[in-house]
Amino acid sequence: VRHLMIAGNWKMHGLQRQVQALTTAIKEGVTSYTEIEVVLFPAFVHLNQVQALLTQTAVKVGAQNLYPAPQGAFTGEVSGPMLVDIGCQYVLVGHSERRMLFQEDLALVAAKCQAAVAVGLQPILCVGETKAQRERGETEAIIAEQIRTIIECVGVAALQQAVIAYEPVWAIGTGLTATPEQAQAVHAFIRHLVAQNNLDIAKAIRILYGGSMKADHAAPLLAMPDIDGGLVGGASLDADHFLAICARAHQQQSEYS
Ligand code: PEP
């Protein structure tokens, strides 16, 4: 049984006071959702603060980005060893906002994935197609290229310690959500791609859905056989909304167990 994960990507939001309140509310609210894994992704400057608040809880912390080199003259960047050193277990890699706003190409995403795995961080590899690509019928080709680059550059074994997030770009921050059937079709395709390289890893790897996930439509998405949780942006900034999604995931996990 794959354990469902609900991850909250806070992006570039919040000042210390809000981060304190949000983390505290989530920490207190998730204690009964023992069946699932919850991971929070605050901005770099808040990682220590969130980490300290979550000590002795099951909630984990991840970073939203890393630089591929372990150290050096890379002003403004943060490395994998630095993230491990402050207690991060996860790191987002290849988020579409970074691929698009900061021109992260396939090779850079692969290098980041490799750097994460090398220091024991678990990358959450984000993949997804744009609206135009979907309309042109290119969804599977785009996803295949994104996943195959990782397998070719980093090796399929790296996926043993990774999570994949399918995030259709047209659904991120837009209020549009993939239907459970649309998402399931892509998730099954991703699992099939991994299975062509390693069947055991394909069965075990968690594939999250991301893209305007909200509590009121999370349940049918989470009930799909190849959807193993959610990467939640906007709704993770509101503790009640985020906890409601966690509750749906907990309920779904109880049905599997
Ligand atoms: C995200 O940033 O990964 C995301 C899914 O955002 P939102 O939930 O706001 O669409």
PDB file of C-alpha atoms and ligand atoms in Angstrom:
ATOM      1  CA  VAL A   1       0.000   0.000   0.000  1.00  0.00           C
ATOM      2  CA  ARG A   2       1.378   3.421  -0.975  1.00  0.00           C
ATOM      3  CA  HIS A   3       0.961   6.007   1.756  1.00  0.00           C
ATOM      4  CA  LEU A   4      -0.871   9.085   0.589  1.00  0.00           C
ATOM      5  CA  MET A   5       1.026  12.353   0.886  1.00  0.00           C
ATOM      6  CA  ILE A   6      -0.391  15.849   1.137  1.00  0.00           C
ATOM      7  CA  ALA A   7       2.229  18.495   0.462  1.00  0.00           C
ATOM      8  CA  GLY A   8       1.707  22.224   0.954  1.00  0.00           C
ATOM      9  CA  ASN A   9       3.682  24.504  -1.368  1.00  0.00           C
ATOM     10  CA  TRP A  10       3.609  27.935   0.223  1.00  0.00           C
ATOM     11  CA  LYS A  11       5.549  29.502  -2.657  1.00  0.00           C
ATOM     12  CA  MET A  12       6.713  33.086  -1.887  1.00  0.00           C
ATOM     13  CA  HIS A  13       4.011  33.765   0.710  1.00  0.00           C
ATOM     14  CA  GLY A  14       3.941  34.741   4.352  1.00  0.00           C
ATOM     15  CA  LEU A  15       5.878  36.735   6.891  1.00  0.00           C
ATOM     16  CA  GLN A  16       7.152  35.163  10.112  1.00  0.00           C
ATOM     17  CA  ARG A  17       3.998  35.937  12.086  1.00  0.00           C
ATOM     18  CA  GLN A  18       1.733  34.303   9.466  1.00  0.00           C
ATOM     19  CA  VAL A  19       4.081  31.362   9.032  1.00  0.00           C
ATOM     20  CA  GLN A  20       4.003  30.820  12.793  1.00  0.00           C
ATOM     21  CA  ALA A  21       0.193  30.839  12.902  1.00  0.00           C
ATOM     22  CA  LEU A  22      -0.225  28.633   9.827  1.00  0.00           C
ATOM     23  CA  THR A  23       2.327  26.054  10.936  1.00  0.00           C
ATOM     24  CA  THR A  24       0.884  25.899  14.444  1.00  0.00           C
ATOM     25  CA  ALA A  25      -2.681  25.439  13.182  1.00  0.00           C
ATOM     26  CA  ILE A  26      -1.647  22.704  10.743  1.00  0.00           C
ATOM     27  CA  LYS A  27       0.493  20.964  13.343  1.00  0.00           C
ATOM     28  CA  GLU A  28      -2.396  20.859  15.808  1.00  0.00           C
ATOM     29  CA  GLY A  29      -4.954  19.877  13.182  1.00  0.00           C
ATOM     30  CA  VAL A  30      -3.129  16.948  11.604  1.00  0.00           C
ATOM     31  CA  THR A  31      -2.512  14.956  14.764  1.00  0.00           C
ATOM     32  CA  SER A  32      -5.518  12.717  14.075  1.00  0.00           C
ATOM     33  CA  TYR A  33      -4.553  12.103  10.438  1.00  0.00           C
ATOM     34  CA  THR A  34      -1.982   9.503  11.284  1.00  0.00           C
ATOM     35  CA  GLU A  35      -2.497   7.464   8.118  1.00  0.00           C
ATOM     36  CA  ILE A  36      -0.966  10.004   5.745  1.00  0.00           C
ATOM     37  CA  GLU A  37       2.300  11.880   5.292  1.00  0.00           C
ATOM     38  CA  VAL A  38       2.105  15.671   5.470  1.00  0.00           C
ATOM     39  CA  VAL A  39       4.970  17.851   4.196  1.00  0.00           C
ATOM     40  CA  LEU A  40       5.192  21.653   4.241  1.00  0.00           C
ATOM     41  CA  PHE A  41       7.283  23.674   1.790  1.00  0.00           C
ATOM     42  CA  PRO A  42       7.864  27.183   3.155  1.00  0.00           C
ATOM     43  CA  ALA A  43      10.244  29.729   1.627  1.00  0.00           C
ATOM     44  CA  PHE A  44      13.952  29.193   2.400  1.00  0.00           C
ATOM     45  CA  VAL A  45      14.016  31.950   5.014  1.00  0.00           C
ATOM     46  CA  HIS A  46      11.247  30.244   6.996  1.00  0.00           C
ATOM     47  CA  LEU A  47      12.584  26.683   6.887  1.00  0.00           C
ATOM     48  CA  ASN A  48      14.290  26.862  10.281  1.00  0.00           C
ATOM     49  CA  GLN A  49      11.272  28.468  11.915  1.00  0.00           C
ATOM     50  CA  VAL A  50       8.867  25.842  10.552  1.00  0.00           C
ATOM     51  CA  GLN A  51      11.281  23.023  11.320  1.00  0.00           C
ATOM     52  CA  ALA A  52      11.536  24.169  14.949  1.00  0.00           C
ATOM     53  CA  LEU A  53       7.752  24.352  15.320  1.00  0.00           C
ATOM     54  CA  LEU A  54       7.356  20.840  13.923  1.00  0.00           C
ATOM     55  CA  THR A  55       9.871  19.152  16.218  1.00  0.00           C
ATOM     56  CA  GLN A  56       8.338  16.009  17.703  1.00  0.00           C
ATOM     57  CA  THR A  57       5.515  15.930  15.201  1.00  0.00           C
ATOM     58  CA  ALA A  58       5.139  13.696  12.161  1.00  0.00           C
ATOM     59  CA  VAL A  59       4.842  16.669   9.799  1.00  0.00           C
ATOM     60  CA  LYS A  60       7.884  17.032   7.570  1.00  0.00           C
ATOM     61  CA  VAL A  61       9.567  20.002   5.952  1.00  0.00           C
ATOM     62  CA  GLY A  62      10.837  20.459   2.434  1.00  0.00           C
ATOM     63  CA  ALA A  63      12.421  23.202   0.362  1.00  0.00           C
ATOM     64  CA  GLN A  64      10.991  24.663  -2.823  1.00  0.00           C
ATOM     65  CA  ASN A  65      14.265  24.554  -4.743  1.00  0.00           C
ATOM     66  CA  LEU A  66      17.970  23.744  -4.570  1.00  0.00           C
ATOM     67  CA  TYR A  67      21.097  24.447  -6.609  1.00  0.00           C
ATOM     68  CA  PRO A  68      22.849  21.416  -8.118  1.00  0.00           C
ATOM     69  CA  ALA A  69      26.351  22.161  -6.763  1.00  0.00           C
ATOM     70  CA  PRO A  70      27.066  21.241  -3.121  1.00  0.00           C
ATOM     71  CA  GLN A  71      28.850  24.559  -2.395  1.00  0.00           C
ATOM     72  CA  GLY A  72      30.731  27.357  -4.105  1.00  0.00           C
ATOM     73  CA  ALA A  73      30.528  30.816  -5.589  1.00  0.00           C
ATOM     74  CA  PHE A  74      26.839  30.784  -6.493  1.00  0.00           C
ATOM     75  CA  THR A  75      25.540  33.955  -4.883  1.00  0.00           C
ATOM     76  CA  GLY A  76      21.969  33.682  -3.736  1.00  0.00           C
ATOM     77  CA  GLU A  77      21.659  29.929  -4.181  1.00  0.00           C
ATOM     78  CA  VAL A  78      21.059  27.164  -1.619  1.00  0.00           C
ATOM     79  CA  SER A  79      22.557  23.668  -1.829  1.00  0.00           C
ATOM     80  CA  GLY A  80      21.341  20.182  -0.984  1.00  0.00           C
ATOM     81  CA  PRO A  81      23.799  19.703   1.919  1.00  0.00           C
ATOM     82  CA  MET A  82      22.561  22.999   3.435  1.00  0.00           C
ATOM     83  CA  LEU A  83      18.980  21.746   3.286  1.00  0.00           C
ATOM     84  CA  VAL A  84      19.828  18.391   4.860  1.00  0.00           C
ATOM     85  CA  ASP A  85      21.801  20.210   7.549  1.00  0.00           C
ATOM     86  CA  ILE A  86      18.721  22.107   8.739  1.00  0.00           C
ATOM     87  CA  GLY A  87      16.468  19.053   8.706  1.00  0.00           C
ATOM     88  CA  CYS A  88      14.778  19.079   5.294  1.00  0.00           C
ATOM     89  CA  GLN A  89      13.716  15.707   3.938  1.00  0.00           C
ATOM     90  CA  TYR A  90      12.107  16.774   0.680  1.00  0.00           C
ATOM     91  CA  VAL A  91      12.742  19.272  -2.087  1.00  0.00           C
ATOM     92  CA  LEU A  92      10.569  20.364  -5.003  1.00  0.00           C
ATOM     93  CA  VAL A  93      12.303  19.973  -8.357  1.00  0.00           C
ATOM     94  CA  GLY A  94      11.041  21.120 -11.735  1.00  0.00           C
ATOM     95  CA  HIS A  95       8.019  23.081 -10.549  1.00  0.00           C
ATOM     96  CA  SER A  96       6.431  24.637 -13.644  1.00  0.00           C
ATOM     97  CA  GLU A  97       6.828  28.141 -12.195  1.00  0.00           C
ATOM     98  CA  ARG A  98      10.596  27.564 -12.157  1.00  0.00           C
ATOM     99  CA  ARG A  99      10.641  25.862 -15.548  1.00  0.00           C
ATOM    100  CA  MET A 100       8.782  28.817 -17.055  1.00  0.00           C
ATOM    101  CA  LEU A 101       9.720  31.929 -15.039  1.00  0.00           C
ATOM    102  CA  PHE A 102      13.362  30.979 -14.526  1.00  0.00           C
ATOM    103  CA  GLN A 103      13.956  29.017 -17.738  1.00  0.00           C
ATOM    104  CA  GLU A 104      14.855  25.780 -15.968  1.00  0.00           C
ATOM    105  CA  ASP A 105      15.389  23.286 -18.779  1.00  0.00           C
ATOM    106  CA  LEU A 106      15.288  19.499 -18.723  1.00  0.00           C
ATOM    107  CA  ALA A 107      19.040  19.206 -18.065  1.00  0.00           C
ATOM    108  CA  LEU A 108      18.969  21.601 -15.096  1.00  0.00           C
ATOM    109  CA  VAL A 109      15.966  19.827 -13.571  1.00  0.00           C
ATOM    110  CA  ALA A 110      17.824  16.507 -13.936  1.00  0.00           C
ATOM    111  CA  ALA A 111      20.942  17.990 -12.316  1.00  0.00           C
ATOM    112  CA  LYS A 112      18.862  19.248  -9.391  1.00  0.00           C
ATOM    113  CA  CYS A 113      17.233  15.845  -9.036  1.00  0.00           C
ATOM    114  CA  GLN A 114      20.643  14.180  -9.003  1.00  0.00           C
ATOM    115  CA  ALA A 115      21.984  16.653  -6.437  1.00  0.00           C
ATOM    116  CA  ALA A 116      19.006  16.008  -4.168  1.00  0.00           C
ATOM    117  CA  VAL A 117      19.304  12.237  -4.346  1.00  0.00           C
ATOM    118  CA  ALA A 118      23.077  12.426  -3.778  1.00  0.00           C
ATOM    119  CA  VAL A 119      22.588  13.970  -0.336  1.00  0.00           C
ATOM    120  CA  GLY A 120      19.580  11.869   0.664  1.00  0.00           C
ATOM    121  CA  LEU A 121      16.885  14.448  -0.019  1.00  0.00           C
ATOM    122  CA  GLN A 122      13.700  13.106  -1.554  1.00  0.00           C
ATOM    123  CA  PRO A 123      12.911  15.105  -4.687  1.00  0.00           C
ATOM    124  CA  ILE A 124       9.314  15.772  -5.591  1.00  0.00           C
ATOM    125  CA  LEU A 125       9.682  15.898  -9.352  1.00  0.00           C
ATOM    126  CA  CYS A 126       6.990  18.103 -10.889  1.00  0.00           C
ATOM    127  CA  VAL A 127       5.889  17.394 -14.444  1.00  0.00           C
ATOM    128  CA  GLY A 128       3.027  18.678 -16.547  1.00  0.00           C
ATOM    129  CA  GLU A 129       1.837  20.078 -19.829  1.00  0.00           C
ATOM    130  CA  THR A 130       0.641  23.566 -20.756  1.00  0.00           C
ATOM    131  CA  LYS A 131      -2.863  24.280 -22.021  1.00  0.00           C
ATOM    132  CA  ALA A 132      -1.586  24.658 -25.598  1.00  0.00           C
ATOM    133  CA  GLN A 133       0.311  21.376 -25.399  1.00  0.00           C
ATOM    134  CA  ARG A 134      -2.807  19.567 -24.134  1.00  0.00           C
ATOM    135  CA  GLU A 135      -4.909  21.098 -26.887  1.00  0.00           C
ATOM    136  CA  ARG A 136      -2.382  19.922 -29.473  1.00  0.00           C
ATOM    137  CA  GLY A 137      -2.588  16.377 -28.052  1.00  0.00           C
ATOM    138  CA  GLU A 138       1.002  16.492 -26.785  1.00  0.00           C
ATOM    139  CA  THR A 139       0.371  15.747 -23.099  1.00  0.00           C
ATOM    140  CA  GLU A 140       1.884  12.255 -23.094  1.00  0.00           C
ATOM    141  CA  ALA A 141       4.881  13.276 -25.236  1.00  0.00           C
ATOM    142  CA  ILE A 142       5.714  16.190 -22.906  1.00  0.00           C
ATOM    143  CA  ILE A 143       5.376  14.108 -19.738  1.00  0.00           C
ATOM    144  CA  ALA A 144       7.399  11.274 -21.289  1.00  0.00           C
ATOM    145  CA  GLU A 145      10.223  13.666 -22.174  1.00  0.00           C
ATOM    146  CA  GLN A 146      10.246  15.142 -18.663  1.00  0.00           C
ATOM    147  CA  ILE A 147      10.354  11.718 -16.985  1.00  0.00           C
ATOM    148  CA  ARG A 148      12.713  10.050 -19.458  1.00  0.00           C
ATOM    149  CA  THR A 149      15.302  12.806 -19.056  1.00  0.00           C
ATOM    150  CA  ILE A 150      15.432  12.057 -15.341  1.00  0.00           C
ATOM    151  CA  ILE A 151      15.709   8.310 -15.933  1.00  0.00           C
ATOM    152  CA  GLU A 152      18.447   8.784 -18.552  1.00  0.00           C
ATOM    153  CA  CYS A 153      20.484  11.382 -16.637  1.00  0.00           C
ATOM    154  CA  VAL A 154      20.014  10.261 -13.054  1.00  0.00           C
ATOM    155  CA  GLY A 155      19.061   6.579 -13.429  1.00  0.00           C
ATOM    156  CA  VAL A 156      15.801   4.850 -12.635  1.00  0.00           C
ATOM    157  CA  ALA A 157      17.076   3.846  -9.164  1.00  0.00           C
ATOM    158  CA  ALA A 158      16.902   7.530  -8.158  1.00  0.00           C
ATOM    159  CA  LEU A 159      13.126   7.285  -8.408  1.00  0.00           C
ATOM    160  CA  GLN A 160      13.209   4.901  -5.454  1.00  0.00           C
ATOM    161  CA  GLN A 161      13.643   7.919  -3.206  1.00  0.00           C
ATOM    162  CA  ALA A 162      11.537  10.305  -5.288  1.00  0.00           C
ATOM    163  CA  VAL A 163       7.920  11.357  -5.530  1.00  0.00           C
ATOM    164  CA  ILE A 164       6.399  12.544  -8.817  1.00  0.00           C
ATOM    165  CA  ALA A 165       3.811  15.327  -8.946  1.00  0.00           C
ATOM    166  CA  TYR A 166       1.635  15.603 -12.027  1.00  0.00           C
ATOM    167  CA  GLU A 167       0.774  19.279 -12.245  1.00  0.00           C
ATOM    168  CA  PRO A 168      -0.962  20.358 -15.434  1.00  0.00           C
ATOM    169  CA  VAL A 169       0.301  23.901 -15.925  1.00  0.00           C
ATOM    170  CA  TRP A 170      -3.172  25.072 -16.952  1.00  0.00           C
ATOM    171  CA  ALA A 171      -4.507  24.011 -13.545  1.00  0.00           C
ATOM    172  CA  ILE A 172      -1.896  25.673 -11.312  1.00  0.00           C
ATOM    173  CA  GLY A 173      -3.263  28.717  -9.553  1.00  0.00           C
ATOM    174  CA  THR A 174      -6.064  29.053 -12.102  1.00  0.00           C
ATOM    175  CA  GLY A 175      -8.966  27.465 -10.231  1.00  0.00           C
ATOM    176  CA  LEU A 176      -9.238  24.929 -13.054  1.00  0.00           C
ATOM    177  CA  THR A 177      -8.718  21.354 -11.925  1.00  0.00           C
ATOM    178  CA  ALA A 178      -8.147  18.264 -14.024  1.00  0.00           C
ATOM    179  CA  THR A 179     -11.106  15.921 -13.705  1.00  0.00           C
ATOM    180  CA  PRO A 180     -10.338  12.759 -11.726  1.00  0.00           C
ATOM    181  CA  GLU A 181     -10.465  10.822 -15.010  1.00  0.00           C
ATOM    182  CA  GLN A 182      -8.091  13.228 -16.812  1.00  0.00           C
ATOM    183  CA  ALA A 183      -5.628  13.112 -13.930  1.00  0.00           C
ATOM    184  CA  GLN A 184      -5.892   9.337 -13.511  1.00  0.00           C
ATOM    185  CA  ALA A 185      -5.119   8.825 -17.206  1.00  0.00           C
ATOM    186  CA  VAL A 186      -1.873  10.806 -16.931  1.00  0.00           C
ATOM    187  CA  HIS A 187      -0.930   9.216 -13.596  1.00  0.00           C
ATOM    188  CA  ALA A 188      -1.394   5.742 -15.088  1.00  0.00           C
ATOM    189  CA  PHE A 189       0.727   6.801 -18.062  1.00  0.00           C
ATOM    190  CA  ILE A 190       3.500   8.018 -15.728  1.00  0.00           C
ATOM    191  CA  ARG A 191       3.430   4.746 -13.765  1.00  0.00           C
ATOM    192  CA  HIS A 192       3.580   2.827 -17.035  1.00  0.00           C
ATOM    193  CA  LEU A 193       6.635   4.869 -18.133  1.00  0.00           C
ATOM    194  CA  VAL A 194       8.434   4.044 -14.900  1.00  0.00           C
ATOM    195  CA  ALA A 195       7.352   0.381 -15.172  1.00  0.00           C
ATOM    196  CA  GLN A 196       9.078   0.121 -18.548  1.00  0.00           C
ATOM    197  CA  ASN A 197      12.305   0.727 -16.617  1.00  0.00           C
ATOM    198  CA  ASN A 198      11.586  -0.903 -13.267  1.00  0.00           C
ATOM    199  CA  LEU A 199       8.339  -2.567 -12.250  1.00  0.00           C
ATOM    200  CA  ASP A 200       8.957  -2.535  -8.490  1.00  0.00           C
ATOM    201  CA  ILE A 201       9.757   1.174  -8.438  1.00  0.00           C
ATOM    202  CA  ALA A 202       6.681   1.861 -10.572  1.00  0.00           C
ATOM    203  CA  LYS A 203       4.449   0.051  -8.082  1.00  0.00           C
ATOM    204  CA  ALA A 204       5.961   1.834  -5.090  1.00  0.00           C
ATOM    205  CA  ILE A 205       6.422   5.394  -6.343  1.00  0.00           C
ATOM    206  CA  ARG A 206       3.910   7.970  -5.192  1.00  0.00           C
ATOM    207  CA  ILE A 207       2.410  10.183  -7.863  1.00  0.00           C
ATOM    208  CA  LEU A 208       0.705  13.298  -6.488  1.00  0.00           C
ATOM    209  CA  TYR A 209      -1.807  15.454  -8.308  1.00  0.00           C
ATOM    210  CA  GLY A 210      -1.304  19.225  -8.199  1.00  0.00           C
ATOM    211  CA  GLY A 211      -3.340  22.018  -9.716  1.00  0.00           C
ATOM    212  CA  SER A 212      -5.958  24.003  -7.809  1.00  0.00           C
ATOM    213  CA  MET A 213      -6.713  21.090  -5.476  1.00  0.00           C
ATOM    214  CA  LYS A 214      -9.384  22.171  -3.001  1.00  0.00           C
ATOM    215  CA  ALA A 215     -11.149  20.292  -0.218  1.00  0.00           C
ATOM    216  CA  ASP A 216     -14.476  20.140  -2.034  1.00  0.00           C
ATOM    217  CA  HIS A 217     -13.147  18.176  -4.994  1.00  0.00           C
ATOM    218  CA  ALA A 218     -10.158  16.398  -3.437  1.00  0.00           C
ATOM    219  CA  ALA A 219     -12.019  13.187  -2.541  1.00  0.00           C
ATOM    220  CA  PRO A 220     -12.716  11.869  -6.071  1.00  0.00           C
ATOM    221  CA  LEU A 221      -9.168  12.744  -7.166  1.00  0.00           C
ATOM    222  CA  LEU A 222      -7.660  10.960  -4.164  1.00  0.00           C
ATOM    223  CA  ALA A 223      -9.884   7.927  -4.787  1.00  0.00           C
ATOM    224  CA  MET A 224      -8.280   7.286  -8.184  1.00  0.00           C
ATOM    225  CA  PRO A 225      -6.031   4.199  -8.164  1.00  0.00           C
ATOM    226  CA  ASP A 226      -2.874   5.966  -9.388  1.00  0.00           C
ATOM    227  CA  ILE A 227      -3.291   9.221  -7.441  1.00  0.00           C
ATOM    228  CA  ASP A 228      -1.295   8.997  -4.219  1.00  0.00           C
ATOM    229  CA  GLY A 229      -1.917  12.409  -2.751  1.00  0.00           C
ATOM    230  CA  GLY A 230      -1.782  16.071  -3.607  1.00  0.00           C
ATOM    231  CA  LEU A 231       0.648  18.933  -4.033  1.00  0.00           C
ATOM    232  CA  VAL A 232      -1.392  21.877  -2.851  1.00  0.00           C
ATOM    233  CA  GLY A 233      -0.504  25.507  -3.521  1.00  0.00           C
ATOM    234  CA  GLY A 234      -3.131  28.171  -2.819  1.00  0.00           C
ATOM    235  CA  ALA A 235      -5.281  26.041  -0.515  1.00  0.00           C
ATOM    236  CA  SER A 236      -2.281  25.210   1.671  1.00  0.00           C
ATOM    237  CA  LEU A 237      -2.085  28.835   2.832  1.00  0.00           C
ATOM    238  CA  ASP A 238      -5.357  28.423   4.724  1.00  0.00           C
ATOM    239  CA  ALA A 239      -5.027  25.940   7.582  1.00  0.00           C
ATOM    240  CA  ASP A 240      -8.723  24.956   7.534  1.00  0.00           C
ATOM    241  CA  HIS A 241      -8.703  24.268   3.790  1.00  0.00           C
ATOM    242  CA  PHE A 242      -5.421  22.392   3.944  1.00  0.00           C
ATOM    243  CA  LEU A 243      -6.580  20.321   6.923  1.00  0.00           C
ATOM    244  CA  ALA A 244      -9.824  19.496   5.120  1.00  0.00           C
ATOM    245  CA  ILE A 245      -7.767  18.074   2.224  1.00  0.00           C
ATOM    246  CA  CYS A 246      -5.659  16.115   4.729  1.00  0.00           C
ATOM    247  CA  ALA A 247      -8.888  14.742   6.226  1.00  0.00           C
ATOM    248  CA  ARG A 248     -10.031  13.488   2.800  1.00  0.00           C
ATOM    249  CA  ALA A 249      -6.663  11.822   2.248  1.00  0.00           C
ATOM    250  CA  HIS A 250      -6.740  10.234   5.694  1.00  0.00           C
ATOM    251  CA  GLN A 251     -10.198   8.855   4.984  1.00  0.00           C
ATOM    252  CA  GLN A 252      -9.068   7.481   1.619  1.00  0.00           C
ATOM    253  CA  GLN A 253      -5.992   5.885   3.178  1.00  0.00           C
ATOM    254  CA  SER A 254      -8.147   4.213   5.847  1.00  0.00           C
ATOM    255  CA  GLU A 255     -10.165   2.629   3.040  1.00  0.00           C
ATOM    256  CA  TYR A 256      -6.987   1.207   1.464  1.00  0.00           C
ATOM    257  CA  SER A 257      -5.526  -0.131   4.703  1.00  0.00           C
TER     258      SER A 257
HETATM  259  C1  PEP B   1       1.497  24.278  -6.955  1.00  0.00           C
HETATM  260  O1  PEP B   1       2.041  25.367  -6.902  1.00  0.00           O
HETATM  261  O2  PEP B   1       2.201  23.253  -6.954  1.00  0.00           O
HETATM  262  C2  PEP B   1       0.040  24.210  -7.050  1.00  0.00           C
HETATM  263  C3  PEP B   1      -0.525  23.076  -7.295  1.00  0.00           C
HETATM  264  O3  PEP B   1      -0.636  25.395  -6.854  1.00  0.00           O
HETATM  265  P1  PEP B   1      -2.249  25.585  -6.766  1.00  0.00           P
HETATM  266  O4  PEP B   1      -2.770  24.505  -5.833  1.00  0.00           O
HETATM  267  O5  PEP B   1      -2.437  26.939  -6.226  1.00  0.00           O
HETATM  268  O6  PEP B   1      -2.785  25.395  -8.143  1.00  0.00           O
END
